[in-house]
XYZ file of C-alpha atoms in Angstrom:
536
model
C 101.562 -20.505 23.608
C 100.469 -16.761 22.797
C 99.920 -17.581 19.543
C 97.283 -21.023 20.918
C 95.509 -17.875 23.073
C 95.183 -15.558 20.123
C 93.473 -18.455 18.056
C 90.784 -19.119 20.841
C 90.363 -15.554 21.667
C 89.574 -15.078 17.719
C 87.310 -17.899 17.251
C 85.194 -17.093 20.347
C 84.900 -13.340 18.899
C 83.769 -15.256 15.838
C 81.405 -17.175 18.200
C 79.670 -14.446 20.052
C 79.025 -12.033 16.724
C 77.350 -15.354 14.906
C 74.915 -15.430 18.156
C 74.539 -12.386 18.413
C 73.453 -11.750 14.698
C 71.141 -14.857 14.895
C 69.486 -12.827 17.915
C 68.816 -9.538 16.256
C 67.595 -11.591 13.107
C 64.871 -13.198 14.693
C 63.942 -10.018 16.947
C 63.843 -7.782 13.311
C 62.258 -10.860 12.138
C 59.027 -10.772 14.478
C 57.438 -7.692 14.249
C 57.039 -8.085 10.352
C 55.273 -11.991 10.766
C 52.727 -9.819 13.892
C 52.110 -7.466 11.133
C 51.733 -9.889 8.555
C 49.927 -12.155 10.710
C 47.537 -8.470 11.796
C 46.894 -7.751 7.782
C 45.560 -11.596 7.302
C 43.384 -11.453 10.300
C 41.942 -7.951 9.331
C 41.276 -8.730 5.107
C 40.226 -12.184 6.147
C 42.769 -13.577 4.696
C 43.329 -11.234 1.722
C 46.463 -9.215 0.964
C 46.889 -5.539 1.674
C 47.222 -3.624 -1.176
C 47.296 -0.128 0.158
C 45.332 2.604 2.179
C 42.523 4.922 0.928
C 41.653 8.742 1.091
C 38.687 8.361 3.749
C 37.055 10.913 1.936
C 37.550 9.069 -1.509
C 40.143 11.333 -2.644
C 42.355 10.151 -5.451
C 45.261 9.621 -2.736
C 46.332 6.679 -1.744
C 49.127 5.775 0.930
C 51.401 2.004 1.226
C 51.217 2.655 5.128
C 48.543 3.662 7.802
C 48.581 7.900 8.025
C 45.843 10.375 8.836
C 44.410 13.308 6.665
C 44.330 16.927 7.123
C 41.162 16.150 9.570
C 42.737 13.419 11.342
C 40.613 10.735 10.203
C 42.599 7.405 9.214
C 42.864 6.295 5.630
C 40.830 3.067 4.764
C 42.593 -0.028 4.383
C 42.007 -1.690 0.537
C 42.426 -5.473 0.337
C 43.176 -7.754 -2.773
C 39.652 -8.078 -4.378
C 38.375 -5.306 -3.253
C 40.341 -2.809 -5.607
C 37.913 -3.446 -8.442
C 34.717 -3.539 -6.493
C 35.796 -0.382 -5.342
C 36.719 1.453 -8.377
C 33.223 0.331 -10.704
C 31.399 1.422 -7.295
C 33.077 4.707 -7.490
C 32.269 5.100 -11.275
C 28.322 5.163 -10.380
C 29.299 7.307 -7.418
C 29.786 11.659 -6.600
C 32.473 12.435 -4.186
C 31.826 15.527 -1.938
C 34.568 16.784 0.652
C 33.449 17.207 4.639
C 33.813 21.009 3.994
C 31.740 21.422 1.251
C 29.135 18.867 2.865
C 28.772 21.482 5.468
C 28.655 24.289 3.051
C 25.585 22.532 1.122
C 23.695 22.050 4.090
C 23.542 18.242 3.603
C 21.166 16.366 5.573
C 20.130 12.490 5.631
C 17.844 10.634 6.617
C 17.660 6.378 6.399
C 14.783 4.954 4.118
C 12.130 3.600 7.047
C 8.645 1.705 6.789
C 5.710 3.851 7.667
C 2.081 4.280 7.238
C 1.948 7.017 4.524
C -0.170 9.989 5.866
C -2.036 11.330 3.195
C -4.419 14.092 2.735
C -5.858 15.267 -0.280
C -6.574 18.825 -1.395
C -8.518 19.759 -3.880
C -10.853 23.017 -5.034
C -14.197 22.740 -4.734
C -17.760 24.715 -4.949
C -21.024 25.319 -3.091
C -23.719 24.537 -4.713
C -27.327 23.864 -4.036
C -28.646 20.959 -2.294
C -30.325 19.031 -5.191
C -32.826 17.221 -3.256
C -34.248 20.868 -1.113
C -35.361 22.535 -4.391
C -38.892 22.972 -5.274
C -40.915 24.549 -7.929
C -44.136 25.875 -7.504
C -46.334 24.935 -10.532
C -50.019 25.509 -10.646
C -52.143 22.121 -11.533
C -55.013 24.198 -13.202
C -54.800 26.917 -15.620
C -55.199 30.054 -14.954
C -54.283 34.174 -14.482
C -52.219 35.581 -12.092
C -53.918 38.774 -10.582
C -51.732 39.820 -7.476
C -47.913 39.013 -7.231
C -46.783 39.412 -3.432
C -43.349 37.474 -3.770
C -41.644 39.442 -6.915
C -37.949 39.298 -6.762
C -35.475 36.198 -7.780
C -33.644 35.958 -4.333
C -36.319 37.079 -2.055
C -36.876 34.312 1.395
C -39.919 33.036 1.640
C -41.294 30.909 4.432
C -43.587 28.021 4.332
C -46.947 29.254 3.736
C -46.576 32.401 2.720
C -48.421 33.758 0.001
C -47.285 33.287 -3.325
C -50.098 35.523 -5.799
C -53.434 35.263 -5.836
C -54.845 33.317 -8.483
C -58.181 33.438 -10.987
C -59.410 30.074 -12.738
C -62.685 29.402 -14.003
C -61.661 25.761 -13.301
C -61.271 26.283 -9.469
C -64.638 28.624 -9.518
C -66.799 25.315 -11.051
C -65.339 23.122 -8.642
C -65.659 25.168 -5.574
C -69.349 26.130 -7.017
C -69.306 22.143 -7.418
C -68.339 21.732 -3.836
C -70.794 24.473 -2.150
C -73.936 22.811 -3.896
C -72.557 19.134 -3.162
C -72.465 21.087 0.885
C -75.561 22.383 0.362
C -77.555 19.269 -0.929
C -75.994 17.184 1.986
C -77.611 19.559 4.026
C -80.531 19.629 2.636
C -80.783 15.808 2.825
C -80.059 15.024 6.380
C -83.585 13.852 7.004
C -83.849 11.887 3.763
C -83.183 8.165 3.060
C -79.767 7.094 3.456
C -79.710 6.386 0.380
C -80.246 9.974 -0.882
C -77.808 11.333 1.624
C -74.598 8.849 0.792
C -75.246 10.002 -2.675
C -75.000 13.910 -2.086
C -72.116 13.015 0.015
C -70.067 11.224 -2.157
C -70.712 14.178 -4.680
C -69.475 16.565 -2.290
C -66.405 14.579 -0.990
C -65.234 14.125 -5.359
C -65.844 18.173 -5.464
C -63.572 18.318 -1.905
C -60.995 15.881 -3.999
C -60.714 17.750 -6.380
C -59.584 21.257 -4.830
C -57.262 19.361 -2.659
C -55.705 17.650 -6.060
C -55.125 21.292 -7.311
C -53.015 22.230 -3.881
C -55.500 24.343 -2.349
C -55.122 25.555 1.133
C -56.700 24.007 3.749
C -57.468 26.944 5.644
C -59.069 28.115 2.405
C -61.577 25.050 1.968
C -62.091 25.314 5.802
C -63.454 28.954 4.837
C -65.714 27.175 2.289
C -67.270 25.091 4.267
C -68.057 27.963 6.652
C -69.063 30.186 4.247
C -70.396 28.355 1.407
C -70.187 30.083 -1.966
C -67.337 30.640 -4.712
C -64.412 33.034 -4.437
C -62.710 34.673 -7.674
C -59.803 34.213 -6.608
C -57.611 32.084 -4.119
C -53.942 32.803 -2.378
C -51.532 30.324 -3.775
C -48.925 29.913 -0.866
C -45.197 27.902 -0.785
C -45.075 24.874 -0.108
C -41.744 25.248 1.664
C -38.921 28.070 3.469
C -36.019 28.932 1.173
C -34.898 31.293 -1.426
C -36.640 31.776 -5.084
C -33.836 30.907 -6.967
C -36.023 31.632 -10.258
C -39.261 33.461 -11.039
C -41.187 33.597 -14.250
C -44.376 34.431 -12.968
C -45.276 38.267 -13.431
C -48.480 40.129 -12.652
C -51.232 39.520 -15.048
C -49.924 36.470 -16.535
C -51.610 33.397 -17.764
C -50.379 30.263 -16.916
C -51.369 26.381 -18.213
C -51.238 23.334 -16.186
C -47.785 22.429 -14.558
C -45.770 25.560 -15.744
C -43.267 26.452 -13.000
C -43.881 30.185 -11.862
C -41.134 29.300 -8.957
C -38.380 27.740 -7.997
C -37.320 27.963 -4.805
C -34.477 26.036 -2.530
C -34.201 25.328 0.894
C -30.276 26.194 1.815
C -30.180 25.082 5.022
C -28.081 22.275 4.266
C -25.640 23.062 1.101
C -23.267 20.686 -1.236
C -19.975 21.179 -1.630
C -18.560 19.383 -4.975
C -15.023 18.951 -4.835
C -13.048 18.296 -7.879
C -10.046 15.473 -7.127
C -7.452 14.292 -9.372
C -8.003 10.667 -10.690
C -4.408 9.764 -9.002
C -6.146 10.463 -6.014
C -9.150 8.455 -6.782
C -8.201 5.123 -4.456
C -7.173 6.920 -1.196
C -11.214 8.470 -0.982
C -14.226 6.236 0.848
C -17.802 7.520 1.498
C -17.832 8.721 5.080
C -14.777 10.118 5.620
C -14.191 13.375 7.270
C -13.793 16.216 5.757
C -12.216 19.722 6.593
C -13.336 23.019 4.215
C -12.398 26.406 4.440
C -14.495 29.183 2.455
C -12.338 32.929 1.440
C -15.154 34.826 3.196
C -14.640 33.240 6.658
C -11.090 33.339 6.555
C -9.115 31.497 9.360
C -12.243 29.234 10.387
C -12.482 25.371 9.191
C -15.728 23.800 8.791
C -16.560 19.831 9.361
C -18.528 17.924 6.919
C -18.459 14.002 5.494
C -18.073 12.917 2.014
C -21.473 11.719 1.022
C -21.037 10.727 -2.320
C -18.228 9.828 -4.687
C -19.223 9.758 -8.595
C -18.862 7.274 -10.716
C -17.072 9.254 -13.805
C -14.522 11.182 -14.156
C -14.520 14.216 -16.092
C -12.671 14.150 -19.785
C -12.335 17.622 -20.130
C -10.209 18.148 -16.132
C -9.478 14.382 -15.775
C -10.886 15.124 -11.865
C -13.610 13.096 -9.654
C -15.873 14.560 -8.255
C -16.972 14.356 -4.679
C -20.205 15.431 -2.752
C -19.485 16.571 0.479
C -22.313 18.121 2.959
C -22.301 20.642 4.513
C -24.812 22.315 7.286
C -25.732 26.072 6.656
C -28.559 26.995 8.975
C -26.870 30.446 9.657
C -26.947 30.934 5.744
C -22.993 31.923 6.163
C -22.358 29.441 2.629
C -24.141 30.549 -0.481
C -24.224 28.800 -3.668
C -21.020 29.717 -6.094
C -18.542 30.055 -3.296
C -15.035 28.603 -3.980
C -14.063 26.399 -1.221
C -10.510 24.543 0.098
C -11.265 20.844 0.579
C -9.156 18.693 3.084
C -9.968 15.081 2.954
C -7.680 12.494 4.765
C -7.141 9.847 2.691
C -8.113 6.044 3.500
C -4.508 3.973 6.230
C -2.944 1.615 4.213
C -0.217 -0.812 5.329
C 3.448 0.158 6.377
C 5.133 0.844 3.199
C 9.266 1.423 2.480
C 9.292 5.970 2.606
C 11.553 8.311 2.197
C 11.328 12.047 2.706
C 9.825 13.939 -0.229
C 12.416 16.393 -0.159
C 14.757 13.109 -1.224
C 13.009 12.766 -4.548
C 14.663 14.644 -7.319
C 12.077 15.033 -9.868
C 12.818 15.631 -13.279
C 9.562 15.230 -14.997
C 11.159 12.173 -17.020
C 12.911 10.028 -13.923
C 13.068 10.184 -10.205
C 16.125 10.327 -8.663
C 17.348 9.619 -4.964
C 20.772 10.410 -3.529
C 22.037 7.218 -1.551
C 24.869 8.034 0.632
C 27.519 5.073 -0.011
C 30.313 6.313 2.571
C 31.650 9.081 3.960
C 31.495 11.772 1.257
C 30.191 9.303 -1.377
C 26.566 9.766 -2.881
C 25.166 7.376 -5.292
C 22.145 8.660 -7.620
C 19.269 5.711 -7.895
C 16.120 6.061 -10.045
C 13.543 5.136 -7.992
C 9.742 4.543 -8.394
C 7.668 5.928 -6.347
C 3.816 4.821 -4.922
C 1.508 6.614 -2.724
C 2.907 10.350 -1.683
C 2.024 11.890 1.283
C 2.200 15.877 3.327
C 6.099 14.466 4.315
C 6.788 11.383 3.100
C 6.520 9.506 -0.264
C 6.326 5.612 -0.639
C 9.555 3.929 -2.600
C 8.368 0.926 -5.021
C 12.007 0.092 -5.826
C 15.662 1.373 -6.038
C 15.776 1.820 -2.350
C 16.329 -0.519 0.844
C 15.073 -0.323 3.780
C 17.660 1.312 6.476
C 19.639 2.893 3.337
C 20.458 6.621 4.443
C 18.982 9.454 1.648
C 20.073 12.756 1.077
C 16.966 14.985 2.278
C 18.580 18.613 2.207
C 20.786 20.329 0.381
C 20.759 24.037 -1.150
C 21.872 22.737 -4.728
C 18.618 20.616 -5.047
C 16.414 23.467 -5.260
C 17.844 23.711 -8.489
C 17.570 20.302 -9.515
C 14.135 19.883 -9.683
C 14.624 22.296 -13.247
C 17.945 20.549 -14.337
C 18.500 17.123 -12.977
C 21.653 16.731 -14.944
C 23.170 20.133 -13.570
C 22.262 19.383 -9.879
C 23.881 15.700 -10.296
C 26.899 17.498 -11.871
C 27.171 20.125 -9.218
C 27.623 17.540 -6.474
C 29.802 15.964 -8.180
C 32.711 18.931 -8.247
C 34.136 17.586 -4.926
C 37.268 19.916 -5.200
C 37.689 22.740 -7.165
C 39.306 22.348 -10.512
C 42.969 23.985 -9.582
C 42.760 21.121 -6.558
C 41.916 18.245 -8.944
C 44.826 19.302 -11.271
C 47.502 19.984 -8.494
C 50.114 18.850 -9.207
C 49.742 18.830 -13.017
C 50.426 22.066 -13.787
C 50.211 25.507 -11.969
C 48.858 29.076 -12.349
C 46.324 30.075 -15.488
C 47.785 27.176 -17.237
C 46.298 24.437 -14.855
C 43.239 27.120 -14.536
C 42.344 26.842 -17.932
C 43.405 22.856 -18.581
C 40.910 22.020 -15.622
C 38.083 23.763 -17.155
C 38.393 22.982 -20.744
C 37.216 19.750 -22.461
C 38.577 16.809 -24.673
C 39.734 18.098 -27.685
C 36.857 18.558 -30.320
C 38.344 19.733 -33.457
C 41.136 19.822 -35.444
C 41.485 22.384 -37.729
C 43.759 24.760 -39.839
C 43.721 28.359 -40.969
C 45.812 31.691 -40.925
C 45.944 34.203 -37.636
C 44.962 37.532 -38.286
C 45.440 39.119 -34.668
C 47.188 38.784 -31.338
C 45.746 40.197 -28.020
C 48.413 39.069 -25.677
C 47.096 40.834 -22.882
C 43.106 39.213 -22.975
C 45.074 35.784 -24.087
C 43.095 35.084 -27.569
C 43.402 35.853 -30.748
C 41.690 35.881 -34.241
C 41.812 33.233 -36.567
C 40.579 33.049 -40.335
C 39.860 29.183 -40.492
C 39.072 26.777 -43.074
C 35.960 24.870 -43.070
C 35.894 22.285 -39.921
C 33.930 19.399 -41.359
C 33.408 17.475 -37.820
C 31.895 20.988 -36.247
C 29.839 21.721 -39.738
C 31.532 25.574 -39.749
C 32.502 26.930 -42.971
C 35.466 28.968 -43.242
C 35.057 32.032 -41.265
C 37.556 34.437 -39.344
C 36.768 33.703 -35.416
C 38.101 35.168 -32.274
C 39.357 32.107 -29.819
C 40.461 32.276 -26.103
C 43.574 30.143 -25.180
C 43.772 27.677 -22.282
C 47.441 29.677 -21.094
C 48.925 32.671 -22.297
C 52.113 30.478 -23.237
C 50.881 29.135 -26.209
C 51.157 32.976 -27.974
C 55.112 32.063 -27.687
C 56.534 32.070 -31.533
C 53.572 32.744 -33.034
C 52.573 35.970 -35.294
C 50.282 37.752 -37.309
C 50.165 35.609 -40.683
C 51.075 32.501 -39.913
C 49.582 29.786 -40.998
C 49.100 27.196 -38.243
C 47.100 23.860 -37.253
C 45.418 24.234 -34.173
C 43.112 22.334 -31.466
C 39.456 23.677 -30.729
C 37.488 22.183 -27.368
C 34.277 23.841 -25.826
C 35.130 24.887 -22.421
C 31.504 26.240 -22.023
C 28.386 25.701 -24.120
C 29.323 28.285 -27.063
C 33.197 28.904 -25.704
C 35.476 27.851 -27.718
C 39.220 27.778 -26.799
C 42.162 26.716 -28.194
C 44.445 24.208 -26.622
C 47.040 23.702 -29.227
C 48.374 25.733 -31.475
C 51.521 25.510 -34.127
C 52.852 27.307 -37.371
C 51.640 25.084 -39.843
C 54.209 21.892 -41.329
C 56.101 23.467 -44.212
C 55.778 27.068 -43.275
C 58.587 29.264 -42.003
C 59.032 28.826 -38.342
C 57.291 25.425 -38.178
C 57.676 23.822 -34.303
C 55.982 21.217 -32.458
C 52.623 20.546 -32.946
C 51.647 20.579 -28.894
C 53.724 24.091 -28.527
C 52.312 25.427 -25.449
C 49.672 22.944 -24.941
């Protein structure tokens, strides 16, 4: 009977631990088909493969964590491994602290209406169609000279010099009998008297042909009889710019004894670049600012656009006018031109501070991720005071790196500047790991190997870590055999080595003209030998 109860009692312990195991089984069993289930939903499908430095550090973790900053790693799903790592090999890396150390700024790539004004140098001169010259239609002598100096104002009618011209003496002795016989025939046949007076209207005709006065034929008729001489007066106000009449002189028909110009309206010819050419239109406004009347800006209009260009400055140029009845602009003053160029459409823009500009390619920084910058050449259009129009290379709503302090360098050294972003960690943090101490110092900093080579040492200087080497000729560096002093990449590789030995080293150019060595060994055959990598 006891031994009946022990049985059940056994086989219901047996029982109860099968159930119970069965339970815990599925309960274990749960939580990894949710988080299954949760990795599906979120890759669409796709199998985790692990989770990503947020910061594209070369860390990667098989479970969610947080770094230093407390931002979560990135989850990387099957397929996207490879997209990732060709995107990364077009891509610089820059950590959140050094971000904020550069100064970085961005900015996304908008449409706009590019606002563009352009500058250019320019020149008063005189208004071409307000000069005169004052040439005699007779031939004569000067006798009196009352306006005498180049740059002396004159106003209109003022008297020039008197003149003598035994031309003008006939015809006004012409004139006074023609007067005279008119006169004389007012009771005659009309006949008789339209004769006399048609002489004495040719005679009148012909004084007023030669540009004399008025006033002065007036005093003719009053007082019939010839004068010696007559006042030649200007014909308009200005400024003589040139004189070549002098006291005394003779002169022939149609020489100029003045030139004079009437600057109360001047030109300004502005000289623009031929890139500039298509944003220009007749009309447009136009702001100028002359050195002698510093912090004042004038208005004016463009009035003229040329149809050349110059060969020798490759510039257009451009008449603007310019009012100057207070005589404040004189001809030969250098002048600032502002002209706003003609709206166009909304084009794609960035900022020009985005545009790194080599001379040879144009370069903008697209920010692919948190502390991920991809360089893109670009072509650029129309360029304005702020913003410059992108032709391609550039989407719109992409965000652009406008600021940083290492791009004021970059405009010199594109390469450098790309290269100096690109150091997202210094070189002991990329190497951690590695090695340690001036070994992993030096490794960091020193490139592939360039050379192989072999010679004989001929001093140790244990203390500055380099030594001197009298090397054979390296064929694939196109040195002849020399004796050279050599840094090392650690003080380590000294070990074993002495002065004399002959020994096959490793030569790489840490720095443009640096040469260290980053292997070293006693040469095969010679007492001592050892491996060819000691203390590399």
């Amino acid at each position: 009977m006891k031994r009946t109860q022990v049985w059940v009692a056994a086989g219901t312990a047996v029982v109860i631990a099968l159930a119970a195991g069965y339970w815990l089984g599925n309960v274990g069993a749960r939580p990894d088909a949710s988080a299954g289930a949760a990795q599906t939903a979120t890759g669409g499908g796709k199998k985790l493969l692990y989770y990503r430095n947020p910061m594209g550090l070369p860390d990667t973790s098989p479970v969610p964590k947080k770094d230093p900053m407390g931002m979560d790693y990135v989850p990387v799903y099957e397929g996207e491994d490879d997209a990732q790592e060709k995107a990364s090999a077009d891509q610089v890396r820059v950590s959140a602290d050094k971000i904020q150390k550069l100064g970085v700024r961005t900015e996304k790539a908008t449409m706009r209406t590019v606002d563009r004004v352009v500058r250019a140098s320019g020149r008063i001169e005189v208004d071409e169609r307000r000069v005169f010259a004052v040439s005699p239609k007779f031939e004569g002598w000067i006798e009196r000279l009352f306006v005498n100096a180049t740059g002396q104002p004159v106003s209109r009618g003022q008297a020039l010099f008197d003149v003598y011209s035994p031309e003008l003496v006939s015809a006004q002795r012409e004139y006074a009998v023609a007067l005279e016989g008119v006169a004389a025939l007012r009771d005659a046949e009309p006949s008789a008297r339209e004769s006399m007076q048609q002489l004495a209207d040719a005679a009148l005709a012909r004084l007023r042909n030669w540009d004399i006065p008025a006033d002065q034929i007036k005093a003719l008729e009053s007082k019939p009889g010839e004068r010696r001489t007559l006042v030649f007066r200007s014909p308009v106000s200005g400024i003589v710019m040139e004189k070549k009449g002098v006291q005394g002189m003779r002169f022939m028909p149609g020489e100029a004894i003045y030139q004079i110009a009437d600057l109360s309206s001047v030109w300004v010819q502005a000289d623009v670049f031929e890139q500039d050419a298509m944003s220009l239109r007749e009309g447009a406004p136009v702001r100028i600012r002359v050195d002698s009347q510093p912090g004042k800006t004038f208005e004016g209009r463009v009035a003229y656009i040329y149809p050349t260009v110059k060969t020798d400055t490759r510039t257009l140029q451009v008449r603007v006018e310019l009012a100057n009845r207070e005589g404040r602009f004189k001809p030969g003053m250098y002048a600032q031109v502002e002209i706003p160029g003609a709206q166009h459409e909304p084009v794609l823009t960035v900022p020009n501070s985005a545009v790194i500009d080599s001379g040879k390619r144009r370069v903008v920084l697209v920010q692919a991720g948190e502390g991920r910058f991809e360089p893109r050449d670009v072509k650029t259009g129309l360029s304005g005071s702020d913003y410059v129009e992108v032709l391609s290379g550039v989407k719109e709503g992409e965000v652009v790196v406008v600021a940083a302090n290492f791009l004021i360098d970059a405009e010199s050294n594109l390469k450098a500047a790309i290269g100096g972003l690109g150091q997202a960690a210094p070189a002991a943090e990329q190497s951690a790991g590695a090695a340690s101490g001036e070994h992993a110092d030096h490794a960091a900093a020193a490139k592939p190997v360039a050379a192989k080579a072999h010679g004989r040492i001929e001093a140790i200087d244990a203390k500055a870590g380099s030594l001197t080497i009298a090397h054979e000729p390296i064929a694939s560096l196109k040195w002849p055999a020399m004796s050279m002093d050599f840094g090392l990449t650690n003080s380590g590789q000294l070990k074993g080595l002495k002065v004399g030995d002959a020994v096959d080293f490793e030569l790489a150019e840490r720095a443009p003209g640096d040469w260290v060595v980053t292997a070293i060994a006693v040469a095969k055959g010679a007492p001592g030998a050892h491996d060819a990598h000691a203390g590399h």
